Coordinates of C-alpha atoms in Angstrom, one line a residue:
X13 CA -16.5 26.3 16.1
X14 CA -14.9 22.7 14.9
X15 CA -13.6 20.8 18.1
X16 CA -10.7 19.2 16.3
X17 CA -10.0 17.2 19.6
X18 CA -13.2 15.7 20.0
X19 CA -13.0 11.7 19.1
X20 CA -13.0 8.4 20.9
X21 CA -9.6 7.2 19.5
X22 CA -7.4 6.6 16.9
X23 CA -11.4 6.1 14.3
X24 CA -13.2 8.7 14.9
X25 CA -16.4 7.9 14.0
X26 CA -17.3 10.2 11.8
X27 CA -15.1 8.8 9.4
X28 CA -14.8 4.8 10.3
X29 CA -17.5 3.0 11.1
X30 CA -17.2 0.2 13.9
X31 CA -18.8 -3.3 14.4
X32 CA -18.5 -5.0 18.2
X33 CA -17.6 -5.7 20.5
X34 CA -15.9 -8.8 20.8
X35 CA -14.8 -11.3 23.1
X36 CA -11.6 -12.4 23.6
X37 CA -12.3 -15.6 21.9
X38 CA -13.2 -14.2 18.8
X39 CA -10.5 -11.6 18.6
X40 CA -8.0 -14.8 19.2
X41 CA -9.9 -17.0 16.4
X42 CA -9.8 -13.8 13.9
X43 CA -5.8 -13.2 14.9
X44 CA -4.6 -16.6 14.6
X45 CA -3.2 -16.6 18.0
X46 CA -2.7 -18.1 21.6
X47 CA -4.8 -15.9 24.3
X48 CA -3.8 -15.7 27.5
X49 CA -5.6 -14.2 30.3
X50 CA -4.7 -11.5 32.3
X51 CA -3.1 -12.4 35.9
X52 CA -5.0 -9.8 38.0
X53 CA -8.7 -10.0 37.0
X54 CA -10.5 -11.4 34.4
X55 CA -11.9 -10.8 30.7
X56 CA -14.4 -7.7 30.5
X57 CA -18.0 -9.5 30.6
X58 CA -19.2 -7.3 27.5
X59 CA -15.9 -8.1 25.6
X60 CA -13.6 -5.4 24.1
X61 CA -14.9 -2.3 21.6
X62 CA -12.1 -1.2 19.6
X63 CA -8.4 -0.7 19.2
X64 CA -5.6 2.1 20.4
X65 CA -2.1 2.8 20.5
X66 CA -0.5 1.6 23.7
X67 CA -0.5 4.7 25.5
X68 CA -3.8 5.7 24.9
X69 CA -5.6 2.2 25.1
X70 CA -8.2 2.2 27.8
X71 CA -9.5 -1.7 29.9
X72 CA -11.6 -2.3 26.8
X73 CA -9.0 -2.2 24.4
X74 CA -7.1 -4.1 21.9
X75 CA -3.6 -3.0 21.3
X76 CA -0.3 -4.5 19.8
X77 CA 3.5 -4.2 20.0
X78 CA 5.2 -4.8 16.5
X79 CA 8.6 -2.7 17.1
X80 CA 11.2 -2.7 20.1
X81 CA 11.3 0.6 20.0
X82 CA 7.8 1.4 21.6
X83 CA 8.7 -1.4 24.1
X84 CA 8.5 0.7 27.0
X85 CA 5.1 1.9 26.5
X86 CA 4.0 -1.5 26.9
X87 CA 4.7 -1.2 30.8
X88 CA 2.4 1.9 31.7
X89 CA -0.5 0.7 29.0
X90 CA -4.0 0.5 30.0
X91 CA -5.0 -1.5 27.3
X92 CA -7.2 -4.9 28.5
X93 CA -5.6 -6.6 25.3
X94 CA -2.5 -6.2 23.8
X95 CA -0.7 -8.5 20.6
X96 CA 2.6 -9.7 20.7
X97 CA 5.1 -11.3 20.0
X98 CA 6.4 -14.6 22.3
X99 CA 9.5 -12.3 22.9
X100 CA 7.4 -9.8 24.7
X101 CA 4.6 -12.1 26.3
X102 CA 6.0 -12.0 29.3
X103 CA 6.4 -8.4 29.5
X104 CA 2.5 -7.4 29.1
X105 CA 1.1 -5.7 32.6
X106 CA -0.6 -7.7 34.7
X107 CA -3.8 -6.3 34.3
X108 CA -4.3 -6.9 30.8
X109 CA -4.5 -10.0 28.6
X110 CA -2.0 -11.0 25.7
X111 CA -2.6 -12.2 22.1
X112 CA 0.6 -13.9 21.3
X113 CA 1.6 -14.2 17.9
X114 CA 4.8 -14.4 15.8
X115 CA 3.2 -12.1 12.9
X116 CA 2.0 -9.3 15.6
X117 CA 1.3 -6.6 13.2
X118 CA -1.1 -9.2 10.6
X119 CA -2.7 -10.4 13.8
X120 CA -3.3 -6.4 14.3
X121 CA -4.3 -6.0 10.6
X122 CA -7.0 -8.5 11.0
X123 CA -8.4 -7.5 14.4
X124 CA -8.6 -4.0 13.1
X125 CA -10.5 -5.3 10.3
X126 CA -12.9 -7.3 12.5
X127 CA -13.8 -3.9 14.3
X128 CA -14.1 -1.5 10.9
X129 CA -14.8 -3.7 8.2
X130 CA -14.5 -3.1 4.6
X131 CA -17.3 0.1 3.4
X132 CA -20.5 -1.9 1.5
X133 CA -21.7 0.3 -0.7
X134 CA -25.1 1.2 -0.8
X135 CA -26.4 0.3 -3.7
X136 CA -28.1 2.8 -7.0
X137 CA -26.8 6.0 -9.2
X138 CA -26.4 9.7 -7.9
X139 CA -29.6 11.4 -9.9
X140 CA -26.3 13.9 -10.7
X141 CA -24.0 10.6 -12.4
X142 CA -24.5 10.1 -16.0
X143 CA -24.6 6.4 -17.3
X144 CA -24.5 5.2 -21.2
X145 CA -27.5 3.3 -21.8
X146 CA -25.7 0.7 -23.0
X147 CA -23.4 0.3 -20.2
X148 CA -24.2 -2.6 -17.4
X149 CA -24.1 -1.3 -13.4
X150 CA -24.8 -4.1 -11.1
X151 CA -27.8 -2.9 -9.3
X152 CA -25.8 -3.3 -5.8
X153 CA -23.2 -1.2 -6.8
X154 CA -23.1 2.0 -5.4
X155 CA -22.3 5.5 -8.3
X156 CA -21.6 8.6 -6.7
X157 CA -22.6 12.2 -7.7
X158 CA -21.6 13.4 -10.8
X159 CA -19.8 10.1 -12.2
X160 CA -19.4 9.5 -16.0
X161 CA -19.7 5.7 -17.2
X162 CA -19.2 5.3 -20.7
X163 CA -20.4 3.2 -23.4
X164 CA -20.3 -0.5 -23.0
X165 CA -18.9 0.0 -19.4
X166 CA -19.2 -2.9 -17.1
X167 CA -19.1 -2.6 -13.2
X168 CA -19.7 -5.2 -11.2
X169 CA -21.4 -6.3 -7.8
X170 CA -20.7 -3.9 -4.9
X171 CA -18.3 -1.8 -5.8
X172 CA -18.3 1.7 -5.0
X173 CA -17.8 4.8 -7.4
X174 CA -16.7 8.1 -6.0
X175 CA -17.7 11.2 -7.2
X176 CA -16.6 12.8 -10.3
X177 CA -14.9 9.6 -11.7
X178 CA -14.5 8.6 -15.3
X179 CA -15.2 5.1 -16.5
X180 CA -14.7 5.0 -20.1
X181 CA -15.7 3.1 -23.1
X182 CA -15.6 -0.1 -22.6
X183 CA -13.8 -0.4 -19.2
X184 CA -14.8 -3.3 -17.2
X185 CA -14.8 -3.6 -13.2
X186 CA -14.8 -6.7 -11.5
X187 CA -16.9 -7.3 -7.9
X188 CA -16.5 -4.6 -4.5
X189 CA -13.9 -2.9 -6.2
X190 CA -13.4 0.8 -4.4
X191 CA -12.7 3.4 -6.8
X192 CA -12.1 6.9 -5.2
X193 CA -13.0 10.5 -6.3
X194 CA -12.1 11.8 -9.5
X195 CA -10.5 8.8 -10.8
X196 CA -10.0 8.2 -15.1
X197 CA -10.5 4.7 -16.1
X198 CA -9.9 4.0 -20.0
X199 CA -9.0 1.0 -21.8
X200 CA -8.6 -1.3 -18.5
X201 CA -9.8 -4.5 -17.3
X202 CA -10.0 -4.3 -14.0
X203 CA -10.2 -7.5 -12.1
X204 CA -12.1 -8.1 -8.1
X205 CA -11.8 -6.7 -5.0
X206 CA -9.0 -3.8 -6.3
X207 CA -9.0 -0.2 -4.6
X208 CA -8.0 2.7 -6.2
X209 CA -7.7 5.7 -4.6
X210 CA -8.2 9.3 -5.3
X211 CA -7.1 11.1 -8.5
X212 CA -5.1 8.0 -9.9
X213 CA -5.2 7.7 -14.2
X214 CA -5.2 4.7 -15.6
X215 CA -5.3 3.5 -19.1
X216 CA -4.0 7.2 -20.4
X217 CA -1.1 6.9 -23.7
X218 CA 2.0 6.2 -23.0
X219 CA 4.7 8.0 -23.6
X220 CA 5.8 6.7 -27.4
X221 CA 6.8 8.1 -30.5
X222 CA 8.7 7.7 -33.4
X223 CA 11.4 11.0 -35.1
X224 CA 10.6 12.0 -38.4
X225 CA 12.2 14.4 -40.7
X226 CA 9.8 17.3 -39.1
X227 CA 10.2 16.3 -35.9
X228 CA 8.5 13.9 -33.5
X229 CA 5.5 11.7 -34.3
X230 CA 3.5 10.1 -31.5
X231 CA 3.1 6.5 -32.2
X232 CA -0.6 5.1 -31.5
X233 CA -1.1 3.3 -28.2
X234 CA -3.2 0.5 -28.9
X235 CA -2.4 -2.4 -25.9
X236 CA -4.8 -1.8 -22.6
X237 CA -4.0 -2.0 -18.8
X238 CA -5.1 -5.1 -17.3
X239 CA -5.6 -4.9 -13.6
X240 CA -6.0 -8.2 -11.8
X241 CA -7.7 -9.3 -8.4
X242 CA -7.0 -7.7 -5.1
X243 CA -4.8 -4.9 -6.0
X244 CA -4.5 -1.5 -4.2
X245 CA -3.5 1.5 -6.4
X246 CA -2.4 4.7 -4.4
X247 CA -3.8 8.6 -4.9
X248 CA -2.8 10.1 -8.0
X249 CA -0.7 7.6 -9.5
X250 CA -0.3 6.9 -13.5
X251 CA -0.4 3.1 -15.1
X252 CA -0.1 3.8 -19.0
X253 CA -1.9 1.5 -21.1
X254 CA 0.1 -0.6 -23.3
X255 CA 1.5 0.2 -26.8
X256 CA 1.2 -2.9 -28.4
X257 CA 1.2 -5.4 -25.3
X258 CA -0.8 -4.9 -22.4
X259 CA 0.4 -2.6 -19.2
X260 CA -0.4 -5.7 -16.1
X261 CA -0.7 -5.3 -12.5
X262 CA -0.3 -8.2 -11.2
X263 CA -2.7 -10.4 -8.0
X264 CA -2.1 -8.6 -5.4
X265 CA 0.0 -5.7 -5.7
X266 CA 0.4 -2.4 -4.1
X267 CA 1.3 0.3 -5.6
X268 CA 2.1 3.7 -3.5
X269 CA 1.3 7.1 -4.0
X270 CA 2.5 9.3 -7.2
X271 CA 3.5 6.0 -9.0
X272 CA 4.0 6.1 -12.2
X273 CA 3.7 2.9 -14.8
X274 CA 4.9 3.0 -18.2
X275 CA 3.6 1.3 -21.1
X276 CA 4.1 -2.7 -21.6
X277 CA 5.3 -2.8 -18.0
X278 CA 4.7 -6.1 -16.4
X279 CA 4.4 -6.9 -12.6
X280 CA 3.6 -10.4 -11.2
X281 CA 2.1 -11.4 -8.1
X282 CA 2.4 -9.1 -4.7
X283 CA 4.8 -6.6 -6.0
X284 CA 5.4 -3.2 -3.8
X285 CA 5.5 0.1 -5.6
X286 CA 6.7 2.7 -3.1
X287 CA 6.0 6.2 -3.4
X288 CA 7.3 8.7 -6.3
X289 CA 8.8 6.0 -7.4
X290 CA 9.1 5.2 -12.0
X291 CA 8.9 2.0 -14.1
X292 CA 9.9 2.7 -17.4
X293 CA 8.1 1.0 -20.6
X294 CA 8.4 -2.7 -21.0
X295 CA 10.2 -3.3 -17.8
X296 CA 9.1 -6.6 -16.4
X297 CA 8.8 -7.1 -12.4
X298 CA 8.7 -11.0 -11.6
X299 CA 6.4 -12.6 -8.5
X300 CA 7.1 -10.3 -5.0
X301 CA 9.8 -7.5 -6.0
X302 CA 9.5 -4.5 -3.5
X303 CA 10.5 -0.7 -5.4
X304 CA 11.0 1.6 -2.8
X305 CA 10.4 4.8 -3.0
X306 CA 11.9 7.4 -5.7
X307 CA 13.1 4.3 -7.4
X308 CA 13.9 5.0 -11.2
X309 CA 13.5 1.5 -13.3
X310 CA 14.6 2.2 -17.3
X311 CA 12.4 0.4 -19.8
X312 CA 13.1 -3.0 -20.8
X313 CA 14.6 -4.9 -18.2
X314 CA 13.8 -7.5 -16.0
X315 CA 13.6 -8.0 -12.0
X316 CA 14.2 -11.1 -11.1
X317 CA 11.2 -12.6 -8.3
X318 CA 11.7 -10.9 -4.6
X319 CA 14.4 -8.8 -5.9
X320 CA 14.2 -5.6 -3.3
X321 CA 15.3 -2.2 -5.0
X322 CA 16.4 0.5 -2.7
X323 CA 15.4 4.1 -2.1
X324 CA 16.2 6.3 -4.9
X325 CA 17.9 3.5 -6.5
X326 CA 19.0 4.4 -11.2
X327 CA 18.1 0.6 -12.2
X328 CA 19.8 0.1 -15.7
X329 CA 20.5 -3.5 -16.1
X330 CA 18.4 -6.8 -15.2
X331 CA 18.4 -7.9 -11.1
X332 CA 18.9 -11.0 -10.2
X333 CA 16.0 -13.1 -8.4
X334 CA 16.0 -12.2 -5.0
X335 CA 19.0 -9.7 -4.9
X336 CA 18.9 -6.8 -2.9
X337 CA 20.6 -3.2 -4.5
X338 CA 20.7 0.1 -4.4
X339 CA 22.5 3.2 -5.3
X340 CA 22.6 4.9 -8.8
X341 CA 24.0 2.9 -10.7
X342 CA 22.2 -0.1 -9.3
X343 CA 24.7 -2.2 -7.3
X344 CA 24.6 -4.9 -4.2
X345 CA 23.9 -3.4 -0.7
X346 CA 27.0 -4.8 0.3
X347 CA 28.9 -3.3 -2.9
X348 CA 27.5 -0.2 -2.5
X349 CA 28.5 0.8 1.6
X350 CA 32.1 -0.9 0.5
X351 CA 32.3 2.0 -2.3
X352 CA 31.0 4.5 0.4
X353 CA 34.0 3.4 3.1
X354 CA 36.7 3.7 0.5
X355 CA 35.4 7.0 -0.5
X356 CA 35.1 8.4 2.9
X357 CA 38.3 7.2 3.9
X358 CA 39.9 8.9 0.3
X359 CA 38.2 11.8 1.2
X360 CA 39.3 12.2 4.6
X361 CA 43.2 11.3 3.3
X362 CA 42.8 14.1 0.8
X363 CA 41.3 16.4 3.9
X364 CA 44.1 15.7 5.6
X365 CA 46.7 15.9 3.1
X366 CA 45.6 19.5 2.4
X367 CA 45.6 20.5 6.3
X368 CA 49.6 19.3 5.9
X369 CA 50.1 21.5 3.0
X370 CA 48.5 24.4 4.1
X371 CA 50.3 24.3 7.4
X372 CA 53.8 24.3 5.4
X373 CA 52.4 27.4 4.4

């Protein structure tokens, strides 16, 4: 039988693998911030060997408070190190050292990176993965079982391929990209260092045509999807290649879980995608706009730069560069709660009005 208990923290290593330990130093160096020693004891001579939530963290450690609400675990932790932020400095137990930092959770990200670093593939093609002779597979890049790369297919140095993917014709992979299982790549440039996880279909028609006397006629998708460096593309999302123009995802980007990308849509730099949530055709996302999740965009619009649209948000005008709505139609935050007060307070006058009456009665 399976112990499903048995681990040594939050990565287990069966899954993650782990580098270390560290000392102190170094974990300061990587974070970016001021170390401070503990006030009882001293650094353990052998450095620290990985990372924990606060109220599991054991003496050799590293932990991190990011929100106020976990605030009073930090008393009763164990943890030899913990990352924070100036606020909380003073708060860390006296036992354990402090990594103070006014970005807590990057200094985190990066720590937790020093201890599992990024997967390097191993290098070769699964005897089960078939490869067009005429496509080009970096020799260090790693092609799992049963992978399909198409004609004139170009992957690059050390990325990784998992099983059951589909590159086709003439798709080109930049350097350590990490493409997961089952996977469709067609008519994409991808660029370095992007991730795509499991199931995601990329480069597939959009969703055009034309009405004829007969009925509908599908209009020929002829753009591509260009993907550029260090993007991250979530499980069993859908980027349509373009119709005429290109689909783009721009430097950077992240793009959730079941997100879908219509045809000719254009992000820039760092834009957030959250889960569930649509961009419609030709809809253009300037540098840093965040979607949140079940956000519907309609096609050909614009979002102005660091624009941030709300949760389940019906955008069907252009944003504004750095405004903030939400609601359906798309208005202002502020806008939006004002039209929620007045209504609340209509409705409880009408609630109340109708008591009245049917106490006459």
């Amino acid at each position: 039988m399976v112990d499903c208990r048995a681990s040594s923290g939050p990565a287990d290593p069966r899954f993650f693998t782990r580098v270390g330990p560290f000392d102190a130093s170094v974990l300061a160096e990587t974070a970016g911030a001021e170390l401070r020693p503990p006030r009882q004891g001293s650094f353990p001579q052998d450095g620290y060997t990985g990372i924990a939530p606060l109220q599991v963290a054991r003496a050799r450690d590293v932990s991190f408070l990011d929100n106020r609400r976990y605030a009073p675990l930090l008393e009763h932790t164990q943890a030899g190190l913990v990352i924070v932020a100036p606020a909380f400095a003073d708060k860390v137990p006296e036992h354990s050292a402090a990594l103070v930092t006014t970005t807590p959770y990057l200094a985190w990200s990066r720590i937790a990176r020093l201890f599992h670093p990024r997967q390097i593939g191993k290098g070769g093609v699964h005897p089960s993965a078939v490869v067009d002779p005429s496509a080009v597979v970096d020799p260090t890049a790693e092609v799992g079982p049963f992978v399909v790369v198409g004609p004139d297919v170009q992957v690059g140095a050390g990325c990784i391929i998992g099983s059951h993917s589909v590159l086709d014709h003439g798709v080109q992979v930049g350097a350590d990209c990490r493409i997961g299982s089952m996977v469709t790549l067609s008519h994409a440039l991808v660029g370095d260092r992007v991730t795509i996880l499991p199931g995601a279909r990329i480069g597939q028609e959009g969703f055009g045509f034309a009405v004829g006397p007969e009925g509908f006629e599908s209009v020929p998708q002829l753009g591509r999807v260009i993907i550029e460096h260090d993007v991250e593309i979530g499980a069993n999302s859908t980027i349509d290649r373009g119709s005429v123009n290109d689909t783009v995802i721009g430097a950077g980007s992240r793009l959730d879980n079941l997100v879908q990308i219509g045809h000719n849509a254009q992000l820039g730099r760092c834009c957030i995608v959250v889960s569930q949530a649509g961009i419609s055709g030709s809809t253009v996302l300037e540098d840093y706009v965040t979607v949140a999740a079940q956000a519907g965009l309609i096609g050909h619009i614009r979002i102005g730069a660091k624009a941030r649209i709300g949760a389940q948000c019906g955008v069907m005008s252009d944003v504004e560069s750095g405004a903030d709505v939400i609601g359906s139609p798309a208005m202002p935050f502020r806008e939006f709660f004002r039209n929620v007060a007045v209504l609340r307070k209509l409705a409880k006058k009408a609630s109340g009005s109708a008591k009245g009456d049917s106490d006459k009665v």
